[in-house]
């Protein structure tokens, strides 16, 4: 099968489309014919060696997939022809930018019926990060005041919609050019964090969704007892200790595969309450260009690779 692999750490040029062995099914696994695969910032950091999660190359990066079940291993969920999406194996290697991925069947869920494979592939890693933070860890509920950083980004644009779907009041931070977009997601207030110090204008927040590693400033706007969901400082016990000592609750998130949450997310999508934004779609052969786009840090929503 064709897969994007790398034989060394480096720039986007190290990504190459190669012929590799099609994965063999183990019990409890399904073989997915991948139709689309999304690019996440972690893929770029693993590729470059900045975050050597997978050890030394060679390996294939990429986790987010949407596709069609082609074979079903003994004891696995699903039938041939089912459409599924997920982020199998994260944070171990999945080689998601490929024609086929063999995955434990409980690490993928039925794709939302109302989405294409390109749109569904945009969801898993980003939406589960938002869900595991806001819903699982912080228990976001009706009337909560929620502050979301990077609201136009891959995780943020989904976090805004999940918080709104749960009845929260959403205060979003984004650069001025992205305000109309973020309002269209349902945010109640949008603040230009580049022009305004948010700690001067935001008060009494129940939950901060922190994707910028700024616990110190976020603590200033959190109510006593409020929750700081952190997706960048989750490996820093000293940050957790400082937040808890200040009478707020630290909830670090390291996203995990989760079919049950993805099923709930599929329902939300098919009910018209959640929709991913796909800003760019590129063929597998242009994985390097897709990495450049994500590495810019300026994309709205997601960048997705199509697999023919
Ligand atoms: N812990 C976990 O499990 C986990 C899971 C997923 C992601 N992450 C991490 O979370 C971060 C966000 O991921 P993502 O996929 O949402 O990223 P992304 O899609 O690349 O975010 C892009 C957005 O970030 C904003 N931005 C760029 N520089 C900024 C800055 N200095 N301050 C504030 N906003 C800035 C930009 O909007 P503006 O124009 O508004 O600045 C842009 O629209 C990444 O570092 C990623 O690795 C962690």
mmCIF file of N, CA and C and ligand atoms in Angstrom, residues 40-42 90 125-126 129 149-156 173-176 178 193-194 211-212 230-232 234 253-255 294 296-302, ligand 1:
data_model
loop_
_atom_site.group_PDB
_atom_site.id
_atom_site.type_symbol
_atom_site.label_atom_id
_atom_site.label_comp_id
_atom_site.label_asym_id
_atom_site.label_seq_id
_atom_site.Cartn_x
_atom_site.Cartn_y
_atom_site.Cartn_z
ATOM 1 N N UNK A 40 -2.252 17.355 12.274
ATOM 2 C CA UNK A 40 -2.302 18.061 13.558
ATOM 3 C C UNK A 40 -0.920 18.639 13.871
ATOM 4 N N UNK A 41 -0.870 19.688 14.721
ATOM 5 C CA UNK A 41 0.441 20.244 15.084
ATOM 6 C C UNK A 41 1.394 19.179 15.642
ATOM 7 N N UNK A 42 0.859 18.161 16.346
ATOM 8 C CA UNK A 42 1.747 17.137 16.909
ATOM 9 C C UNK A 42 2.453 16.360 15.793
ATOM 10 N N UNK A 90 -2.937 6.594 19.195
ATOM 11 C CA UNK A 90 -2.250 7.759 19.742
ATOM 12 C C UNK A 90 -1.984 7.574 21.227
ATOM 13 N N UNK A 125 -8.729 13.869 16.609
ATOM 14 C CA UNK A 125 -7.768 14.305 17.629
ATOM 15 C C UNK A 125 -8.159 15.667 18.214
ATOM 16 N N UNK A 126 -8.576 16.571 17.345
ATOM 17 C CA UNK A 126 -8.934 17.912 17.835
ATOM 18 C C UNK A 126 -10.221 17.875 18.652
ATOM 19 N N UNK A 129 -9.805 16.205 22.047
ATOM 20 C CA UNK A 129 -9.079 17.076 22.987
ATOM 21 C C UNK A 129 -10.063 18.045 23.638
ATOM 22 N N UNK A 149 -9.131 29.926 24.394
ATOM 23 C CA UNK A 149 -8.008 30.503 23.640
ATOM 24 C C UNK A 149 -7.945 29.852 22.256
ATOM 25 N N UNK A 150 -7.233 30.547 21.307
ATOM 26 C CA UNK A 150 -7.033 29.997 19.949
ATOM 27 C C UNK A 150 -8.349 29.509 19.357
ATOM 28 N N UNK A 151 -9.389 30.347 19.483
ATOM 29 C CA UNK A 151 -10.744 29.876 19.167
ATOM 30 C C UNK A 151 -10.953 29.547 17.691
ATOM 31 N N UNK A 152 -10.094 30.055 16.816
ATOM 32 C CA UNK A 152 -10.251 29.745 15.385
ATOM 33 C C UNK A 152 -9.436 28.519 14.973
ATOM 34 N N UNK A 153 -8.644 27.971 15.887
ATOM 35 C CA UNK A 153 -7.735 26.879 15.536
ATOM 36 C C UNK A 153 -8.427 25.521 15.483
ATOM 37 N N UNK A 154 -7.641 24.495 15.198
ATOM 38 C CA UNK A 154 -8.178 23.144 15.030
ATOM 39 C C UNK A 154 -8.956 22.678 16.253
ATOM 40 N N UNK A 155 -8.380 22.841 17.442
ATOM 41 C CA UNK A 155 -9.067 22.426 18.666
ATOM 42 C C UNK A 155 -10.098 23.483 19.067
ATOM 43 N N UNK A 156 -9.689 24.745 19.015
ATOM 44 C CA UNK A 156 -10.536 25.827 19.527
ATOM 45 C C UNK A 156 -11.876 25.942 18.823
ATOM 46 N N UNK A 173 -11.082 33.957 22.317
ATOM 47 C CA UNK A 173 -9.948 34.819 21.997
ATOM 48 C C UNK A 173 -9.442 34.469 20.596
ATOM 49 N N UNK A 174 -9.295 35.510 19.769
ATOM 50 C CA UNK A 174 -8.793 35.303 18.403
ATOM 51 C C UNK A 174 -8.311 36.639 17.862
ATOM 52 N N UNK A 175 -7.453 36.588 16.845
ATOM 53 C CA UNK A 175 -7.010 37.828 16.212
ATOM 54 C C UNK A 175 -8.189 38.428 15.438
ATOM 55 N N UNK A 176 -8.126 39.761 15.241
ATOM 56 C CA UNK A 176 -9.286 40.513 14.727
ATOM 57 C C UNK A 176 -9.834 39.958 13.410
ATOM 58 N N UNK A 178 -10.225 37.136 12.418
ATOM 59 C CA UNK A 178 -10.982 35.880 12.553
ATOM 60 C C UNK A 178 -12.263 36.043 13.382
ATOM 61 N N UNK A 193 -7.094 39.176 21.328
ATOM 62 C CA UNK A 193 -6.080 39.028 22.379
ATOM 63 C C UNK A 193 -4.782 39.747 22.037
ATOM 64 N N UNK A 194 -4.628 40.130 20.741
ATOM 65 C CA UNK A 194 -3.402 40.833 20.349
ATOM 66 C C UNK A 194 -3.482 42.332 20.687
ATOM 67 N N UNK A 211 -4.951 26.595 25.600
ATOM 68 C CA UNK A 211 -4.100 25.971 24.574
ATOM 69 C C UNK A 211 -2.910 26.867 24.257
ATOM 70 N N UNK A 212 -2.571 27.740 25.241
ATOM 71 C CA UNK A 212 -1.458 28.672 25.009
ATOM 72 C C UNK A 212 -0.415 28.636 26.131
ATOM 73 N N UNK A 230 -5.915 22.378 30.677
ATOM 74 C CA UNK A 230 -4.658 22.727 30.013
ATOM 75 C C UNK A 230 -4.239 21.630 29.051
ATOM 76 N N UNK A 231 -4.011 22.017 27.788
ATOM 77 C CA UNK A 231 -3.584 21.004 26.817
ATOM 78 C C UNK A 231 -2.121 21.203 26.405
ATOM 79 N N UNK A 232 -1.466 22.208 26.979
ATOM 80 C CA UNK A 232 -0.038 22.384 26.678
ATOM 81 C C UNK A 232 0.846 22.224 27.911
ATOM 82 N N UNK A 234 0.067 20.097 30.451
ATOM 83 C CA UNK A 234 -0.425 18.927 31.180
ATOM 84 C C UNK A 234 0.698 18.062 31.731
ATOM 85 N N UNK A 253 -4.947 17.673 30.019
ATOM 86 C CA UNK A 253 -5.479 16.697 29.059
ATOM 87 C C UNK A 253 -4.381 16.218 28.123
ATOM 88 N N UNK A 254 -4.242 14.896 28.040
ATOM 89 C CA UNK A 254 -3.421 14.286 27.002
ATOM 90 C C UNK A 254 -4.403 13.416 26.222
ATOM 91 N N UNK A 255 -4.734 13.851 25.025
ATOM 92 C CA UNK A 255 -5.863 13.237 24.307
ATOM 93 C C UNK A 255 -5.638 11.739 24.073
ATOM 94 N N UNK A 294 0.121 23.864 8.514
ATOM 95 C CA UNK A 294 -0.157 23.699 9.949
ATOM 96 C C UNK A 294 0.952 24.348 10.782
ATOM 97 N N UNK A 296 2.544 26.919 10.181
ATOM 98 C CA UNK A 296 2.431 28.389 10.182
ATOM 99 C C UNK A 296 1.724 28.866 11.446
ATOM 100 N N UNK A 297 0.927 27.995 12.062
ATOM 101 C CA UNK A 297 0.177 28.374 13.269
ATOM 102 C C UNK A 297 -0.958 29.336 12.982
ATOM 103 N N UNK A 298 -1.253 29.589 11.721
ATOM 104 C CA UNK A 298 -2.252 30.602 11.365
ATOM 105 C C UNK A 298 -3.510 30.026 10.750
ATOM 106 N N UNK A 299 -3.571 28.696 10.624
ATOM 107 C CA UNK A 299 -4.721 28.122 9.919
ATOM 108 C C UNK A 299 -6.004 28.271 10.738
ATOM 109 N N UNK A 300 -7.111 28.347 10.004
ATOM 110 C CA UNK A 300 -8.445 28.307 10.600
ATOM 111 C C UNK A 300 -8.891 26.857 10.479
ATOM 112 N N UNK A 301 -9.439 26.279 11.558
ATOM 113 C CA UNK A 301 -9.921 24.897 11.477
ATOM 114 C C UNK A 301 -8.793 23.940 11.131
ATOM 115 N N UNK A 302 -9.066 23.040 10.174
ATOM 116 C CA UNK A 302 -8.154 21.923 9.932
ATOM 117 C C UNK A 302 -7.630 21.850 8.497
HETATM 118 N N1 LIG B 1 -2.560 17.899 25.069
HETATM 119 C C1 LIG B 1 -3.146 17.410 23.995
HETATM 120 O O1 LIG B 1 -3.617 16.254 24.000
HETATM 121 C C2 LIG B 1 -3.251 18.244 22.729
HETATM 122 C C3 LIG B 1 -4.169 17.843 21.737
HETATM 123 C C4 LIG B 1 -4.321 18.654 20.602
HETATM 124 C C5 LIG B 1 -3.533 19.800 20.442
HETATM 125 N N2 LIG B 1 -2.611 20.123 21.404
HETATM 126 C C6 LIG B 1 -1.771 21.332 21.234
HETATM 127 O O2 LIG B 1 -2.635 22.461 21.324
HETATM 128 C C7 LIG B 1 -2.157 23.508 20.478
HETATM 129 C C8 LIG B 1 -3.294 23.982 19.580
HETATM 130 O O3 LIG B 1 -3.627 22.959 18.635
HETATM 131 P P1 LIG B 1 -4.503 23.308 17.365
HETATM 132 O O4 LIG B 1 -4.599 22.078 16.544
HETATM 133 O O5 LIG B 1 -5.755 23.978 17.778
HETATM 134 O O6 LIG B 1 -3.547 24.377 16.648
HETATM 135 P P2 LIG B 1 -3.775 25.210 15.329
HETATM 136 O O7 LIG B 1 -4.974 24.747 14.594
HETATM 137 O O8 LIG B 1 -2.478 25.234 14.590
HETATM 138 O O9 LIG B 1 -4.063 26.698 15.897
HETATM 139 C C9 LIG B 1 -4.108 27.704 14.964
HETATM 140 C C10 LIG B 1 -4.628 28.988 15.597
HETATM 141 O O10 LIG B 1 -3.780 29.401 16.650
HETATM 142 C C11 LIG B 1 -3.851 30.803 16.779
HETATM 143 N N3 LIG B 1 -2.557 31.299 17.251
HETATM 144 C C12 LIG B 1 -1.373 31.272 16.589
HETATM 145 N N4 LIG B 1 -0.402 31.794 17.375
HETATM 146 C C13 LIG B 1 -0.989 32.146 18.555
HETATM 147 C C14 LIG B 1 -0.516 32.725 19.762
HETATM 148 N N5 LIG B 1 0.767 33.057 19.909
HETATM 149 N N6 LIG B 1 -1.396 32.933 20.768
HETATM 150 C C15 LIG B 1 -2.692 32.587 20.626
HETATM 151 N N7 LIG B 1 -3.200 32.043 19.505
HETATM 152 C C16 LIG B 1 -2.355 31.826 18.493
HETATM 153 C C17 LIG B 1 -4.208 31.326 15.393
HETATM 154 O O11 LIG B 1 -5.321 32.192 15.509
HETATM 155 P P3 LIG B 1 -5.174 33.760 15.745
HETATM 156 O O12 LIG B 1 -5.099 34.393 14.376
HETATM 157 O O13 LIG B 1 -6.414 34.076 16.484
HETATM 158 O O14 LIG B 1 -3.900 33.975 16.530
HETATM 159 C C18 LIG B 1 -4.639 30.103 14.584
HETATM 160 O O15 LIG B 1 -5.924 30.220 13.983
HETATM 161 C C19 LIG B 1 -0.965 22.927 19.714
HETATM 162 O O16 LIG B 1 0.216 23.333 20.367
HETATM 163 C C20 LIG B 1 -1.144 21.433 19.853
HETATM 164 O O17 LIG B 1 0.061 20.713 19.764
HETATM 165 C C21 LIG B 1 -2.472 19.381 22.542
#
